[in-house]
mmCIF file of C-alpha atoms in Angstrom:
data_model
loop_
_atom_site.group_PDB
_atom_site.id
_atom_site.type_symbol
_atom_site.label_atom_id
_atom_site.label_comp_id
_atom_site.label_asym_id
_atom_site.label_seq_id
_atom_site.Cartn_x
_atom_site.Cartn_y
_atom_site.Cartn_z
ATOM 1 C CA UNK H 13 21.769 -11.861 -2.224
ATOM 2 C CA UNK H 14 21.722 -14.982 -0.029
ATOM 3 C CA UNK H 15 20.956 -14.947 3.672
ATOM 4 C CA UNK H 16 20.757 -17.259 6.682
ATOM 5 C CA UNK H 17 17.704 -15.625 8.195
ATOM 6 C CA UNK H 18 15.502 -18.713 8.041
ATOM 7 C CA UNK H 19 18.173 -20.844 9.738
ATOM 8 C CA UNK H 20 18.810 -18.278 12.472
ATOM 9 C CA UNK H 21 15.100 -17.893 13.088
ATOM 10 C CA UNK H 22 14.556 -21.659 13.197
ATOM 11 C CA UNK H 23 17.397 -22.036 15.717
ATOM 12 C CA UNK H 24 15.474 -19.759 18.061
ATOM 13 C CA UNK H 25 12.150 -21.462 17.254
ATOM 14 C CA UNK H 26 10.617 -18.160 16.242
ATOM 15 C CA UNK H 27 7.798 -17.923 13.738
ATOM 16 C CA UNK H 28 8.037 -15.373 10.928
ATOM 17 C CA UNK H 29 5.520 -13.251 12.820
ATOM 18 C CA UNK H 30 7.687 -13.434 15.989
ATOM 19 C CA UNK H 31 10.724 -12.218 14.068
ATOM 20 C CA UNK H 32 8.704 -9.569 12.244
ATOM 21 C CA UNK H 33 7.437 -8.210 15.546
ATOM 22 C CA UNK H 34 10.948 -8.056 16.982
ATOM 23 C CA UNK H 35 12.169 -6.200 13.906
ATOM 24 C CA UNK H 36 9.125 -3.920 13.653
ATOM 25 C CA UNK H 37 8.299 -5.043 10.100
ATOM 26 C CA UNK H 38 5.501 -7.049 8.515
ATOM 27 C CA UNK H 39 5.495 -10.843 8.316
ATOM 28 C CA UNK H 40 5.479 -10.557 4.533
ATOM 29 C CA UNK H 41 8.751 -8.617 4.706
ATOM 30 C CA UNK H 42 10.416 -11.381 6.757
ATOM 31 C CA UNK H 43 9.106 -13.985 4.318
ATOM 32 C CA UNK H 44 10.293 -11.991 1.279
ATOM 33 C CA UNK H 45 13.788 -11.612 2.781
ATOM 34 C CA UNK H 46 14.002 -15.309 3.671
ATOM 35 C CA UNK H 47 12.959 -16.400 0.193
ATOM 36 C CA UNK H 48 15.383 -13.962 -1.436
ATOM 37 C CA UNK H 49 12.631 -11.964 -3.120
ATOM 38 C CA UNK H 50 13.577 -8.795 -1.287
ATOM 39 C CA UNK H 51 16.913 -7.458 -0.063
ATOM 40 C CA UNK H 52 16.522 -5.380 3.105
ATOM 41 C CA UNK H 53 17.746 -1.820 3.405
ATOM 42 C CA UNK H 54 21.020 -1.256 5.248
ATOM 43 C CA UNK H 55 19.278 -0.029 8.452
ATOM 44 C CA UNK H 56 17.052 -3.127 8.497
ATOM 45 C CA UNK H 57 20.028 -5.405 7.799
ATOM 46 C CA UNK H 58 21.790 -3.805 10.785
ATOM 47 C CA UNK H 59 18.705 -4.359 12.957
ATOM 48 C CA UNK H 60 18.655 -8.027 11.910
ATOM 49 C CA UNK H 61 22.369 -8.416 12.624
ATOM 50 C CA UNK H 62 22.001 -6.767 16.029
ATOM 51 C CA UNK H 63 19.010 -8.955 16.923
ATOM 52 C CA UNK H 64 20.945 -12.144 16.161
ATOM 53 C CA UNK H 65 24.192 -10.796 17.636
ATOM 54 C CA UNK H 66 26.172 -11.425 14.470
ATOM 55 C CA UNK H 67 27.930 -9.225 11.908
ATOM 56 C CA UNK H 68 25.941 -8.448 8.765
ATOM 57 C CA UNK H 69 28.301 -10.459 6.557
ATOM 58 C CA UNK H 70 27.644 -13.549 8.692
ATOM 59 C CA UNK H 71 23.950 -13.319 7.786
ATOM 60 C CA UNK H 72 23.957 -11.834 4.297
ATOM 61 C CA UNK H 73 26.222 -12.823 1.421
ATOM 62 C CA UNK H 74 26.392 -11.507 -2.109
ATOM 63 C CA UNK H 75 25.537 -13.775 -5.036
ATOM 64 C CA UNK H 76 27.982 -14.119 -7.910
ATOM 65 C CA UNK H 77 25.467 -12.150 -10.011
ATOM 66 C CA UNK H 78 25.438 -9.301 -7.444
ATOM 67 C CA UNK H 79 29.223 -9.031 -7.611
ATOM 68 C CA UNK H 80 29.426 -8.925 -11.394
ATOM 69 C CA UNK H 81 26.447 -6.572 -11.837
ATOM 70 C CA UNK O 24 1.614 -26.406 7.961
ATOM 71 C CA UNK O 25 -0.739 -23.679 9.225
ATOM 72 C CA UNK O 26 -0.616 -20.368 7.413
ATOM 73 C CA UNK O 27 1.304 -17.807 9.445
ATOM 74 C CA UNK O 28 -0.598 -14.816 10.738
ATOM 75 C CA UNK O 29 0.448 -11.219 10.492
ATOM 76 C CA UNK O 30 1.914 -9.424 13.511
ATOM 77 C CA UNK O 31 -0.286 -7.592 16.043
ATOM 78 C CA UNK O 32 1.092 -4.203 14.922
ATOM 79 C CA UNK O 33 0.189 -5.013 11.288
ATOM 80 C CA UNK O 34 -3.325 -5.968 12.328
ATOM 81 C CA UNK O 35 -3.647 -2.811 14.452
ATOM 82 C CA UNK O 36 -2.481 -0.631 11.571
ATOM 83 C CA UNK O 37 -4.903 -2.267 9.125
ATOM 84 C CA UNK O 38 -7.798 -2.048 11.568
ATOM 85 C CA UNK O 39 -7.102 1.634 12.232
ATOM 86 C CA UNK O 40 -6.968 2.301 8.477
ATOM 87 C CA UNK O 41 -10.193 0.383 7.851
ATOM 88 C CA UNK O 42 -12.007 2.257 10.624
ATOM 89 C CA UNK O 43 -10.798 5.657 9.422
ATOM 90 C CA UNK O 44 -11.736 4.908 5.797
ATOM 91 C CA UNK O 45 -15.148 3.608 6.875
ATOM 92 C CA UNK O 46 -15.730 6.799 8.863
ATOM 93 C CA UNK O 47 -14.706 8.966 5.902
ATOM 94 C CA UNK O 48 -16.975 6.998 3.541
ATOM 95 C CA UNK O 49 -19.861 7.103 6.014
ATOM 96 C CA UNK O 50 -19.697 10.906 5.937
ATOM 97 C CA UNK O 51 -18.753 11.210 2.244
ATOM 98 C CA UNK O 52 -21.797 9.411 0.825
ATOM 99 C CA UNK O 53 -24.500 11.523 2.563
ATOM 100 C CA UNK O 54 -22.530 14.722 1.863
ATOM 101 C CA UNK O 55 -22.276 13.786 -1.833
ATOM 102 C CA UNK O 56 -25.968 12.890 -2.107
ATOM 103 C CA UNK O 57 -26.948 15.996 -0.120
ATOM 104 C CA UNK O 58 -24.878 18.317 -2.288
ATOM 105 C CA UNK O 59 -26.316 16.825 -5.499
ATOM 106 C CA UNK O 60 -29.841 17.244 -4.164
ATOM 107 C CA UNK O 61 -29.144 20.814 -3.064
ATOM 108 C CA UNK O 62 -27.685 21.782 -6.432
ATOM 109 C CA UNK O 63 -30.549 20.182 -8.344
ATOM 110 C CA UNK O 64 -33.044 22.079 -6.173
ATOM 111 C CA UNK O 65 -31.146 25.364 -6.639
ATOM 112 C CA UNK O 66 -29.612 25.206 -10.130
ATOM 113 C CA UNK O 67 -29.060 28.982 -10.370
ATOM 114 C CA UNK O 68 -27.844 29.698 -6.839
ATOM 115 C CA UNK O 69 -24.544 31.580 -6.638
ATOM 116 C CA UNK O 70 -23.217 29.140 -4.025
ATOM 117 C CA UNK O 71 -23.797 26.009 -6.113
ATOM 118 C CA UNK O 72 -20.114 25.695 -7.064
ATOM 119 C CA UNK O 73 -19.038 25.767 -3.415
ATOM 120 C CA UNK O 74 -21.660 23.126 -2.548
ATOM 121 C CA UNK O 75 -20.550 20.989 -5.516
ATOM 122 C CA UNK O 76 -17.035 20.949 -4.079
ATOM 123 C CA UNK O 77 -18.158 20.011 -0.549
ATOM 124 C CA UNK O 78 -17.629 16.226 -1.059
ATOM 125 C CA UNK O 79 -14.068 17.044 -2.074
ATOM 126 C CA UNK O 80 -13.202 17.796 1.568
ATOM 127 C CA UNK O 81 -14.023 14.193 2.489
ATOM 128 C CA UNK O 82 -12.156 12.962 -0.574
ATOM 129 C CA UNK O 83 -9.074 14.851 0.627
ATOM 130 C CA UNK O 84 -9.544 13.353 4.102
ATOM 131 C CA UNK O 85 -9.579 9.894 2.471
ATOM 132 C CA UNK O 86 -6.418 10.670 0.513
ATOM 133 C CA UNK O 87 -4.680 11.862 3.697
ATOM 134 C CA UNK O 88 -5.754 8.653 5.461
ATOM 135 C CA UNK O 89 -4.157 6.597 2.685
ATOM 136 C CA UNK O 90 -1.006 8.725 2.838
ATOM 137 C CA UNK O 91 -0.769 8.321 6.632
ATOM 138 C CA UNK O 92 -1.205 4.554 6.229
ATOM 139 C CA UNK O 93 1.536 4.316 3.602
ATOM 140 C CA UNK O 94 3.906 6.387 5.753
ATOM 141 C CA UNK O 95 3.421 3.919 8.619
ATOM 142 C CA UNK O 96 4.128 0.857 6.461
ATOM 143 C CA UNK O 97 7.511 -0.853 6.558
ATOM 144 C CA UNK O 98 10.028 -0.584 3.724
ATOM 145 C CA UNK O 99 8.764 -3.535 1.660
ATOM 146 C CA UNK O 100 5.131 -2.504 2.035
ATOM 147 C CA UNK O 101 6.055 1.015 0.919
ATOM 148 C CA UNK O 102 7.732 -0.487 -2.135
ATOM 149 C CA UNK O 103 4.580 -2.496 -2.846
ATOM 150 C CA UNK O 104 2.453 0.639 -2.426
ATOM 151 C CA UNK O 105 4.732 2.564 -4.796
ATOM 152 C CA UNK O 106 4.481 -0.207 -7.381
ATOM 153 C CA UNK O 107 0.684 -0.322 -7.011
ATOM 154 C CA UNK O 108 0.430 3.464 -7.444
ATOM 155 C CA UNK O 109 2.786 3.350 -10.441
ATOM 156 C CA UNK O 110 0.600 0.716 -12.093
ATOM 157 C CA UNK O 111 -2.511 2.792 -11.287
ATOM 158 C CA UNK O 112 -0.896 5.967 -12.648
ATOM 159 C CA UNK O 113 0.188 4.295 -15.888
ATOM 160 C CA UNK O 114 -3.130 2.468 -16.384
ATOM 161 C CA UNK O 115 -5.151 5.636 -15.797
ATOM 162 C CA UNK O 116 -2.929 7.619 -18.153
ATOM 163 C CA UNK O 117 -3.310 4.964 -20.863
ATOM 164 C CA UNK O 118 -7.072 4.660 -20.339
ATOM 165 C CA UNK O 119 -7.798 8.397 -20.327
ATOM 166 C CA UNK O 120 -5.501 9.048 -23.273
ATOM 167 C CA UNK O 121 -7.050 6.171 -25.234
ATOM 168 C CA UNK O 122 -10.544 7.452 -24.503
ATOM 169 C CA UNK O 123 -9.484 10.960 -25.541
ATOM 170 C CA UNK O 124 -8.350 9.546 -28.873
ATOM 171 C CA UNK O 125 -11.594 7.597 -29.243
ATOM 172 C CA UNK O 126 -13.541 10.822 -28.648
ATOM 173 C CA UNK O 127 -11.856 12.281 -31.722
ATOM 174 C CA UNK O 128 -13.375 9.356 -33.595
ATOM 175 C CA UNK O 129 -16.817 10.081 -32.160
ATOM 176 C CA UNK O 130 -17.010 8.240 -28.828
ATOM 177 C CA UNK O 131 -19.511 9.952 -26.466
ATOM 178 C CA UNK O 132 -18.350 12.525 -23.907
ATOM 179 C CA UNK O 133 -17.635 11.035 -20.478
ATOM 180 C CA UNK O 134 -17.713 12.695 -17.065
ATOM 181 C CA UNK O 135 -14.410 13.650 -15.439
ATOM 182 C CA UNK O 136 -15.612 11.956 -12.264
ATOM 183 C CA UNK O 137 -15.146 8.604 -14.051
ATOM 184 C CA UNK O 138 -11.365 9.058 -13.941
ATOM 185 C CA UNK O 139 -11.269 8.309 -10.211
ATOM 186 C CA UNK O 140 -13.033 4.896 -10.433
ATOM 187 C CA UNK O 141 -10.602 3.900 -13.208
ATOM 188 C CA UNK O 142 -7.713 4.978 -11.008
ATOM 189 C CA UNK O 143 -9.177 3.222 -7.957
ATOM 190 C CA UNK O 144 -9.741 -0.092 -9.742
ATOM 191 C CA UNK O 145 -6.299 -0.052 -11.377
ATOM 192 C CA UNK O 146 -4.766 0.824 -7.990
ATOM 193 C CA UNK O 147 -6.490 -2.212 -6.490
ATOM 194 C CA UNK O 148 -5.287 -4.476 -9.319
ATOM 195 C CA UNK O 149 -1.801 -2.943 -9.063
ATOM 196 C CA UNK O 150 -1.761 -3.729 -5.340
ATOM 197 C CA UNK O 151 -2.648 -7.377 -5.972
ATOM 198 C CA UNK O 152 0.002 -7.697 -8.702
ATOM 199 C CA UNK O 153 2.690 -6.004 -6.574
ATOM 200 C CA UNK O 154 1.858 -8.059 -3.461
ATOM 201 C CA UNK O 155 2.035 -11.346 -5.395
ATOM 202 C CA UNK O 156 5.566 -10.481 -6.510
ATOM 203 C CA UNK O 157 6.856 -10.664 -2.936
ATOM 204 C CA UNK O 158 4.686 -13.531 -1.674
#
């Protein structure tokens, strides 16, 4: 799954730790989501979407491999 | 670029865990040594089995501290913890089973208390392996 988390965070000049604190998760979790190593749960994806004021599909997008799997 | 630091709540959680585990260990070690001494001084006492199990109470307290810590982790950290415990479980099973087979071939008897250190070390290694995966 692809996501625009790093871009959205950079637009607000937040560090990973800033974002992690706002979301109530660890900095490693934010880093793992940004680098595509971890896909967040649906509740966390909703929290991220709400924090940035955007719909989930504007932040997260499925890869071709996710669709065919 | 400077390495990013963890969040204050992460640091608080880790500090709390470290303090609780230190407290448990600080009580566990004298209780363990005391119970061994007491049993050795009274090898035929009827209460020796109860005294032998005394350190177990602290061991359970340590296990509950770990469980509380894991329950307070976020979803990725819980996944990492699960992976670390899975690696520890599998490694311990393989090690103990292998040693059991070696005993058939004549390897010396080993104490059951050695199972825990094997589990602890493999848990530690499992944690490092699992954490690297999401770095």
